[in-house]
Amino acid sequence: MSVLIKGGRIITAADDYVADIYVEDESVTLIGESLDMSADKVIDASGRYVLPGLVDPHTHLDMPFGGTVTIDDVESGQTAAAFGGTTCHVDFIIQPQGSTFADAIAEWRAKANGKQVIDMGYHMAVTDLAEGGTLEELASLPDEGITSYKLFMAYKGALMVDDETLFRTMEVAAETGALVMVHAENGDVIDVLVRQALEAGNTEPLYHALTRPPEAEGEATNRAIQLAHLAGAPLYVVHVTCREAVEPIARAREAGWDVWGETCTQYFFNSLDDIAKPDFEGAKYVYSPPVRDKWNWDVLWNAVRSDALSAISTDHCAFLWDGQKTLGKDDFSKIPNGGPGLENRLHMIHEFGARTGRISLNRMVELLATNPAKLFGLYPRKGTVAVGSDADLVVFDPEKNLTITAANQHSKTDYNLYEGTEVTGSPEVVLLRGNVLVEGDELVASPGIGQYVARARFGQELRARSAVA
Ligand code: URP
Ligand code: ZN
Ligand code: ZN
């Protein structure tokens, strides 16, 4: 299949120019002016941006969590992603306690089988090095293209690990060339605050935020940074929400340490005002770390502009409000933590980041595609528009008006964190390795087209096509 994309404004992390793109056998083979070649499909991209397919480094599809399972499986979650211009994501395998890593991988691969709409890789969330996986097995995961280890410093009694597990995993990562990721909140302190709130009769969703204060995020972020430095491992702090966490990351980066941070779309737009909404509406905004005071929005915009934070993910972890979030109707600590977001990351960051001038279009591409691809061993196959790269391309109409609403979304959840928000700019055609995935409102390709991507080790490039069906 060959595709010719004519006259689009190609925007990468570094460049912004008008040219034609020729695609053959799943890759970009030529970029130039007025290309005169025949193709199976010709797309007129005049007046449009052509962006690299976006890369989301942080999602949770078909994940058991909080006494239930996320409502989006691989097919619905990836369909939502495709409509939002995301063509590759890295999902979390969660090692069940007592289980080997091999069993966990087999379980997650089976869940994705035949359902994949976009390309995907996996991180390994380490929960147990005592009875389940061993350090030796952990060290072997990069050979399978799982080149990042995630540790939860919160969710006591469920996913949380102690500092010994954290540090030992960091030592393995330093040896194997994996990137360590942390959910940085002090789970012990949060556990005390949650019990105190419930004992005082405070059961509403707002107390989810009030029992997970910014100090708990700042402390854990700083602890992870210091321990990773001691172990000699590179560190990536996920879903950073506040000044208390941005500051230690910025300090470490200024000192030249191998530390990176991401934030997520929702932390620029949701706040304590949302989680305080009456009639259990606030439960829609229960995710961790929690929403913060609004003044943190500017802290985060400054951080992504200055590269204190280097990526914006979604942390898509969708539950129904009616039927799943309601598990915590009488006790905020039983509300499953997580929110949807895969479909609207580009809409929201383009509208309120690029169109307002908070960040440039190049920086937007860098935060949503190029940096995630580089940090997670997908670049330059993913994350840019270049000869030799996968033809994962988004033809984006910068003039299209859209009102974001749950009624039109592709996630199976029953609400949207940005309900009613009006944006200008939306993907029009989305290609995955040269195959048309989305055209207008239609999902053109069928599930099964997406592939597993074995990722390169931290700091290495993914050049040769190494996908395994
Ligand atoms: O509330 C959240 N973020 N749920 C997903 C799991 C995690 O902590 O990333
Ligand atoms: Zn987390
Ligand atoms: Zn997450």
Coordinates of C-alpha atoms and ligand atoms in Angstrom, one line a residue:
M1 CA 0.0 0.0 0.0
S2 CA 1.4 3.4 -0.9
V3 CA 0.1 6.8 0.3
L4 CA 0.9 10.3 -0.9
I5 CA 0.1 13.1 1.5
K6 CA 0.1 16.4 -0.5
G7 CA 0.9 19.8 0.8
G8 CA 0.6 19.5 4.5
R9 CA 2.4 21.6 7.1
I10 CA 4.7 19.0 8.7
I11 CA 5.4 19.7 12.3
T12 CA 7.9 17.8 14.3
A13 CA 9.7 18.6 17.5
A14 CA 12.3 20.5 15.5
D15 CA 10.8 21.5 12.2
D16 CA 7.8 23.2 10.7
Y17 CA 7.6 23.2 6.9
V18 CA 5.2 22.4 4.0
A19 CA 6.0 19.3 1.9
D20 CA 4.6 16.1 0.5
I21 CA 5.1 12.8 2.2
Y22 CA 5.3 9.4 0.3
V23 CA 4.6 6.2 2.2
E24 CA 5.4 2.7 1.1
D25 CA 5.4 -0.6 3.0
E26 CA 4.5 1.0 6.3
S27 CA 7.3 3.6 6.4
V28 CA 7.9 7.1 5.2
T29 CA 10.1 6.7 2.2
L30 CA 10.3 10.2 0.8
I31 CA 9.6 13.8 1.9
G32 CA 9.9 16.6 -0.7
E33 CA 8.2 19.4 -2.6
S34 CA 5.7 18.6 -5.3
L35 CA 6.3 14.9 -5.3
D36 CA 4.9 13.5 -8.6
M37 CA 4.3 9.8 -8.0
S38 CA 1.4 7.5 -8.2
A39 CA 0.0 6.1 -5.0
D40 CA -2.8 3.8 -3.9
K41 CA -4.2 6.7 -1.9
V42 CA -3.7 10.4 -2.2
I43 CA -4.6 12.7 0.8
D44 CA -4.9 16.4 0.2
A45 CA -3.4 18.0 3.3
S46 CA -3.4 21.6 2.3
G47 CA -4.3 23.8 5.2
R48 CA -3.7 20.9 7.5
Y49 CA -0.9 20.1 9.9
V50 CA 0.8 16.7 9.5
L51 CA 2.0 15.5 12.9
P52 CA 3.8 12.3 13.9
G53 CA 1.3 9.8 15.4
L54 CA 1.3 10.6 19.1
V55 CA 2.8 8.3 21.7
D56 CA 1.1 7.9 25.1
P57 CA 3.6 6.5 27.7
H58 CA 1.1 6.0 30.4
T59 CA -2.2 4.1 30.1
H60 CA -4.1 1.3 31.9
L61 CA -6.4 -0.8 29.7
D62 CA -8.2 -3.9 31.0
M63 CA -6.6 -3.5 34.4
P64 CA -8.0 -4.9 37.6
F65 CA -7.9 -2.1 40.1
G66 CA -9.8 -0.8 43.1
G67 CA -12.1 -3.8 43.4
T68 CA -13.1 -3.7 39.7
V69 CA -11.6 -3.7 36.2
T70 CA -11.1 -0.6 34.0
I71 CA -14.0 -0.2 31.6
D72 CA -11.8 0.2 28.5
D73 CA -10.2 -2.9 27.2
V74 CA -7.5 -2.8 24.5
E75 CA -10.0 -2.4 21.7
S76 CA -12.1 0.4 23.1
G77 CA -9.2 2.2 24.7
Q78 CA -7.1 2.1 21.6
T79 CA -10.0 3.1 19.4
A80 CA -10.4 6.2 21.6
A81 CA -6.6 6.8 21.3
A82 CA -6.7 6.5 17.5
F83 CA -9.5 9.2 17.2
G84 CA -7.3 11.4 19.4
G85 CA -4.3 11.0 17.1
T86 CA -2.4 8.5 19.3
T87 CA -0.9 5.7 17.3
C88 CA 1.3 4.0 19.9
H89 CA 1.1 3.7 23.7
V90 CA 2.9 1.9 26.5
D91 CA 0.5 0.2 28.9
F92 CA 1.3 -1.3 32.3
I93 CA 1.5 -4.9 33.0
I94 CA 0.8 -5.2 36.7
Q95 CA 2.6 -8.2 38.3
P96 CA 0.0 -9.9 40.5
Q97 CA 1.5 -10.5 43.9
G98 CA 3.0 -14.0 44.0
S99 CA 3.1 -14.3 40.2
T100 CA 6.2 -14.5 38.0
F101 CA 6.8 -11.8 35.5
A102 CA 6.4 -14.4 32.7
D103 CA 2.9 -15.3 33.8
A104 CA 2.0 -11.6 34.1
I105 CA 3.2 -10.9 30.6
A106 CA 1.3 -13.9 29.2
E107 CA -1.9 -12.7 30.9
W108 CA -1.5 -9.2 29.5
R109 CA -0.6 -10.4 26.0
A110 CA -3.7 -12.6 25.9
K111 CA -5.9 -9.7 26.8
A112 CA -4.6 -7.7 23.8
N113 CA -4.7 -10.5 21.4
G114 CA -6.7 -9.7 18.2
K115 CA -8.0 -6.5 19.7
Q116 CA -5.1 -4.1 18.9
V117 CA -6.1 -1.0 16.9
I118 CA -2.8 0.9 17.4
D119 CA 0.8 -0.2 18.3
M120 CA 1.7 -0.8 21.9
G121 CA 4.5 -1.7 24.2
Y122 CA 4.5 -2.6 27.9
H123 CA 6.0 -1.4 31.1
M124 CA 6.3 -3.9 34.0
A125 CA 4.8 -2.8 37.3
V126 CA 6.8 -4.6 39.9
T127 CA 4.7 -5.4 43.0
D128 CA 6.5 -8.4 44.6
L129 CA 10.1 -9.5 44.6
A130 CA 9.7 -11.8 47.6
E131 CA 7.3 -14.5 46.5
G132 CA 6.7 -13.9 42.8
G133 CA 9.3 -12.5 40.3
T134 CA 13.0 -12.7 41.0
L135 CA 15.7 -10.2 40.4
E136 CA 17.1 -12.4 37.7
E137 CA 13.7 -12.6 35.9
L138 CA 13.3 -8.9 36.2
A139 CA 16.8 -8.4 34.6
S140 CA 15.6 -10.5 31.6
L141 CA 12.6 -8.4 30.7
P142 CA 14.5 -5.9 28.5
D143 CA 15.4 -8.8 26.2
E144 CA 11.7 -9.0 25.5
G145 CA 11.4 -5.3 24.8
I146 CA 10.0 -4.4 28.2
T147 CA 12.6 -1.8 29.0
S148 CA 10.9 0.1 31.9
Y149 CA 10.1 -1.0 35.5
K150 CA 7.3 0.8 37.4
L151 CA 6.9 1.0 41.1
F152 CA 4.0 2.3 43.1
M153 CA 5.1 4.2 46.3
A154 CA 1.4 4.5 47.2
Y155 CA -1.8 2.3 47.3
K156 CA -0.8 0.6 50.6
G157 CA -2.1 -2.9 50.9
A158 CA -2.5 -3.2 47.1
L159 CA 0.3 -2.2 44.7
M160 CA 2.6 -0.3 47.0
V161 CA 6.2 -1.5 47.4
D162 CA 8.6 -0.8 50.2
D163 CA 11.9 1.0 49.8
E164 CA 13.9 -2.2 49.6
T165 CA 11.9 -3.4 46.6
L166 CA 12.2 0.1 45.1
F167 CA 15.9 0.3 45.5
R168 CA 16.6 -3.3 44.4
T169 CA 14.6 -2.7 41.2
M170 CA 16.6 0.5 40.6
E171 CA 19.8 -1.5 41.0
V172 CA 18.6 -4.0 38.4
A173 CA 17.6 -1.2 36.1
A174 CA 21.1 0.3 36.4
E175 CA 22.5 -3.0 35.2
T176 CA 20.0 -3.8 32.4
G177 CA 19.5 -0.4 30.8
A178 CA 15.8 -0.1 31.9
L179 CA 14.1 3.1 32.9
V180 CA 12.6 3.2 36.4
M181 CA 9.2 4.8 36.7
V182 CA 7.6 5.8 40.0
H183 CA 4.1 6.7 41.2
A184 CA 5.5 9.1 43.8
E185 CA 3.2 9.5 46.8
N186 CA 4.0 8.5 50.4
G187 CA 1.5 5.6 50.8
D188 CA 2.1 5.1 54.5
V189 CA 1.3 8.7 55.4
I190 CA -1.8 8.7 53.1
D191 CA -3.0 5.6 54.8
V192 CA -2.9 7.3 58.2
L193 CA -4.7 10.4 56.8
V194 CA -7.4 8.3 55.1
R195 CA -8.2 6.4 58.3
Q196 CA -8.3 9.7 60.3
A197 CA -10.7 11.2 57.7
L198 CA -13.0 8.2 57.8
E199 CA -13.0 8.0 61.6
A200 CA -14.1 11.7 61.6
G201 CA -17.0 10.8 59.3
N202 CA -15.6 12.5 56.2
T203 CA -16.7 10.2 53.4
E204 CA -17.2 12.4 50.4
P205 CA -15.0 12.4 47.3
L206 CA -13.3 15.6 48.2
Y207 CA -11.5 13.8 51.1
H208 CA -9.6 11.7 48.4
A209 CA -7.8 14.9 47.6
L210 CA -7.5 16.2 51.1
T211 CA -5.9 13.0 52.4
R212 CA -3.3 13.0 49.6
P213 CA -1.6 16.3 50.1
P214 CA 1.1 17.8 47.9
E215 CA 3.7 17.2 50.6
A216 CA 3.2 13.5 50.3
E217 CA 3.9 13.7 46.6
G218 CA 6.9 16.0 47.1
E219 CA 8.4 13.7 49.7
A220 CA 8.1 10.6 47.6
T221 CA 9.4 12.3 44.5
N222 CA 12.5 13.5 46.3
R223 CA 13.0 10.1 47.9
A224 CA 12.8 8.3 44.5
I225 CA 15.2 10.8 43.0
Q226 CA 17.8 10.3 45.7
L227 CA 17.5 6.5 45.7
A228 CA 17.7 6.3 41.9
H229 CA 20.8 8.5 42.0
L230 CA 22.3 6.2 44.6
A231 CA 21.5 3.1 42.5
G232 CA 22.7 4.8 39.3
A233 CA 19.4 4.2 37.5
P234 CA 17.6 6.7 35.3
L235 CA 14.3 7.8 36.7
Y236 CA 10.9 8.9 35.3
V237 CA 8.4 10.3 37.7
V238 CA 4.8 9.8 36.4
H239 CA 1.8 12.0 36.7
V240 CA 3.4 15.0 38.5
T241 CA 0.8 17.4 39.8
C242 CA 2.3 20.2 41.9
R243 CA 5.1 22.5 42.8
E244 CA 6.3 20.2 45.6
A245 CA 7.1 17.5 43.0
V246 CA 8.2 19.8 40.2
E247 CA 10.9 21.5 42.2
P248 CA 13.0 18.4 43.2
I249 CA 12.7 17.1 39.6
A250 CA 13.9 20.5 38.2
R251 CA 16.7 20.6 40.8
A252 CA 17.9 17.1 39.8
R253 CA 17.8 18.0 36.1
E254 CA 19.7 21.2 36.7
A255 CA 22.4 19.1 38.4
G256 CA 22.5 16.8 35.4
W257 CA 21.0 13.8 37.0
D258 CA 19.1 11.2 34.8
V259 CA 15.7 12.3 36.0
W260 CA 12.6 13.1 34.0
G261 CA 9.0 13.9 34.8
E262 CA 5.7 13.8 33.1
T263 CA 2.4 15.4 33.9
C264 CA -1.0 14.4 32.5
T265 CA -3.7 16.4 30.6
Q266 CA -6.1 16.5 33.5
Y267 CA -3.8 18.2 35.9
F268 CA -3.9 21.4 33.7
F269 CA -7.7 21.5 33.8
N270 CA -9.2 19.8 36.8
S271 CA -8.9 21.1 40.4
L272 CA -10.3 20.9 43.9
D273 CA -13.4 22.7 42.6
D274 CA -14.2 19.6 40.5
I275 CA -13.7 17.0 43.2
A276 CA -15.8 19.1 45.6
K277 CA -18.9 18.9 43.3
P278 CA -22.1 17.8 45.0
D279 CA -24.2 14.6 44.5
F280 CA -21.2 12.4 44.1
E281 CA -20.2 14.2 40.8
G282 CA -16.8 14.8 42.4
A283 CA -16.1 11.0 42.1
K284 CA -15.4 11.5 38.4
Y285 CA -12.3 13.4 39.4
V286 CA -11.0 10.8 41.8
Y287 CA -7.6 9.8 40.5
S288 CA -4.1 9.7 42.1
P289 CA -2.2 11.9 42.7
P290 CA -5.3 14.0 43.2
V291 CA -6.5 17.2 41.7
R292 CA -4.8 20.3 43.2
D293 CA -5.5 23.9 43.8
K294 CA -5.8 25.8 40.5
W295 CA -2.6 27.8 41.0
N296 CA -0.7 24.6 40.2
W297 CA -1.9 24.8 36.6
D298 CA 0.6 27.6 35.9
V299 CA 3.3 25.6 37.7
L300 CA 2.7 22.8 35.3
W301 CA 2.6 25.0 32.2
N302 CA 5.8 26.6 33.2
A303 CA 7.3 23.2 33.9
V304 CA 6.5 21.7 30.5
R305 CA 7.7 24.9 28.8
S306 CA 11.0 24.9 30.6
D307 CA 11.5 21.1 30.3
A308 CA 11.4 20.6 34.1
L309 CA 8.7 18.2 32.9
S310 CA 9.3 16.5 29.5
A311 CA 6.1 14.6 28.6
I312 CA 2.4 14.8 28.8
S313 CA 0.5 11.5 29.1
T314 CA -3.1 10.6 29.8
D315 CA -2.9 8.0 32.6
H316 CA -6.1 6.7 31.0
C317 CA -7.6 4.5 33.6
A318 CA -11.3 4.7 32.9
F319 CA -14.2 3.6 35.1
L320 CA -17.9 4.1 34.8
W321 CA -19.2 6.8 37.1
D322 CA -22.5 5.0 37.3
G323 CA -21.7 1.5 38.5
Q324 CA -17.9 1.6 39.2
K325 CA -17.1 4.9 40.9
T326 CA -20.3 4.3 42.9
L327 CA -18.4 1.5 44.8
G328 CA -17.3 4.4 46.9
K329 CA -20.6 6.2 47.4
D330 CA -20.3 6.0 51.2
D331 CA -16.6 5.9 51.5
F332 CA -14.2 7.9 49.3
S333 CA -11.4 5.4 49.8
K334 CA -13.4 2.7 47.9
I335 CA -13.9 4.9 44.7
P336 CA -11.7 3.3 42.0
N337 CA -8.9 5.7 41.3
G338 CA -8.5 6.8 37.7
G339 CA -10.0 8.8 34.8
P340 CA -10.4 8.7 31.1
G341 CA -8.3 10.8 28.7
L342 CA -6.9 8.9 25.7
E343 CA -9.1 10.6 23.1
N344 CA -8.7 14.3 24.1
R345 CA -5.0 14.8 25.0
L346 CA -4.2 16.5 21.6
H347 CA -7.5 18.5 21.5
M348 CA -6.8 19.9 25.0
I349 CA -3.1 20.6 24.7
H350 CA -3.4 22.1 21.2
E351 CA -6.3 24.4 22.3
F352 CA -5.0 25.5 25.7
G353 CA -1.3 25.0 25.1
A354 CA -0.4 25.8 21.5
R355 CA -3.3 28.0 20.5
T356 CA -2.9 30.2 23.5
G357 CA 0.9 30.5 23.0
R358 CA 1.8 28.8 26.3
I359 CA 3.9 26.3 24.2
S360 CA 4.8 26.2 20.6
L361 CA 3.5 23.6 18.1
N362 CA 7.0 22.1 18.1
R363 CA 7.0 21.8 21.8
M364 CA 3.5 20.3 21.7
V365 CA 4.7 17.5 19.4
E366 CA 7.8 17.0 21.6
L367 CA 5.7 16.6 24.7
L368 CA 3.1 14.3 23.2
A369 CA 5.1 12.2 20.8
T370 CA 8.9 12.8 20.5
N371 CA 10.0 12.8 24.1
P372 CA 7.8 9.8 25.1
A373 CA 9.2 7.9 22.1
K374 CA 12.8 8.8 23.0
L375 CA 12.5 8.1 26.7
F376 CA 10.8 4.7 26.1
G377 CA 12.9 3.3 23.4
L378 CA 10.6 3.9 20.4
Y379 CA 12.5 6.6 18.6
P380 CA 13.0 7.3 15.7
R381 CA 10.7 4.6 14.5
K382 CA 7.9 6.4 16.4
G383 CA 7.6 10.0 17.5
T384 CA 8.7 11.9 14.4
V385 CA 8.0 12.4 10.7
A386 CA 11.2 11.3 8.9
V387 CA 12.3 9.1 6.1
G388 CA 12.6 5.6 7.6
S389 CA 10.2 6.2 10.4
D390 CA 6.9 4.3 10.7
A391 CA 4.2 6.1 8.7
D392 CA 2.3 6.9 11.8
L393 CA 0.8 10.2 10.8
V394 CA -1.9 12.5 11.9
V395 CA -3.5 14.9 9.3
F396 CA -4.8 17.5 11.7
D397 CA -7.4 20.2 10.8
P398 CA -6.4 23.2 12.9
E399 CA -9.7 25.0 12.0
K400 CA -12.2 22.3 12.9
N401 CA -14.5 23.2 15.8
L402 CA -15.5 20.5 18.2
T403 CA -17.3 20.3 21.5
I404 CA -15.9 17.6 23.7
T405 CA -18.6 15.4 25.2
A406 CA -19.0 11.9 26.5
A407 CA -21.9 11.5 24.1
N408 CA -19.5 11.3 21.1
Q409 CA -16.5 9.7 22.6
H410 CA -15.1 6.2 21.9
S411 CA -14.1 5.2 25.4
K412 CA -16.8 3.0 27.1
T413 CA -17.0 5.3 30.1
D414 CA -20.0 7.4 30.8
Y415 CA -18.4 10.8 31.4
N416 CA -15.6 13.0 30.1
L417 CA -13.3 15.1 32.3
Y418 CA -13.6 18.0 29.8
E419 CA -17.4 17.8 29.2
G420 CA -18.6 20.8 27.1
T421 CA -15.2 22.2 26.4
E422 CA -15.0 23.8 22.9
V423 CA -11.8 23.4 21.0
T424 CA -10.6 24.3 17.5
G425 CA -8.5 21.7 15.9
S426 CA -8.9 17.9 15.6
P427 CA -7.4 14.9 13.8
E428 CA -9.0 14.4 10.3
V429 CA -7.0 11.3 9.1
V430 CA -4.9 9.1 11.2
L431 CA -2.4 6.6 9.7
L432 CA -0.8 3.7 11.4
R433 CA 2.2 2.3 9.5
G434 CA 0.7 3.7 6.3
N435 CA -2.7 2.1 7.0
V436 CA -5.7 4.5 7.3
L437 CA -7.0 4.0 10.8
V438 CA -9.4 6.9 11.1
E439 CA -10.9 9.1 8.4
G440 CA -13.3 11.8 9.7
D441 CA -15.7 10.1 12.1
E442 CA -15.0 6.6 10.8
L443 CA -12.7 3.9 12.2
V444 CA -11.6 2.5 8.9
A445 CA -9.2 -0.2 10.0
S446 CA -10.2 -3.3 12.0
P447 CA -8.9 -4.4 15.4
G448 CA -5.9 -6.7 14.9
I449 CA -4.0 -4.1 12.9
G450 CA -2.0 -2.9 15.9
Q451 CA 1.2 -4.6 16.9
Y452 CA 3.3 -5.2 19.9
V453 CA 6.5 -3.2 19.8
A454 CA 9.6 -4.5 21.5
R455 CA 11.2 -1.3 22.8
A456 CA 14.9 -0.5 22.9
R457 CA 16.8 -0.1 26.1
F458 CA 17.0 3.3 27.7
G459 CA 19.1 5.7 25.6
Q460 CA 19.1 3.4 22.6
E461 CA 17.3 3.9 19.3
L462 CA 14.7 1.7 17.8
R463 CA 15.7 1.6 14.1
A464 CA 14.9 -1.8 12.7
R465 CA 11.3 -2.9 12.6
S466 CA 11.1 -5.4 15.4
A467 CA 7.4 -5.7 15.9
V468 CA 6.0 -9.1 16.8
A469 CA 2.4 -9.8 15.9
Ligands
URP1 O1 -5.7 7.2 39.7 C1 -4.9 6.7 38.9 N1 -3.9 7.4 38.5 N2 -5.1 5.5 38.5 C2 -4.3 4.7 37.7 C3 -3.2 4.0 38.5 C4 -2.1 5.0 38.7 O2 -1.8 5.4 39.8 O3 -1.5 5.5 37.7
ZN2 ZN 0.0 6.2 39.5
ZN3 ZN -1.3 5.4 35.9

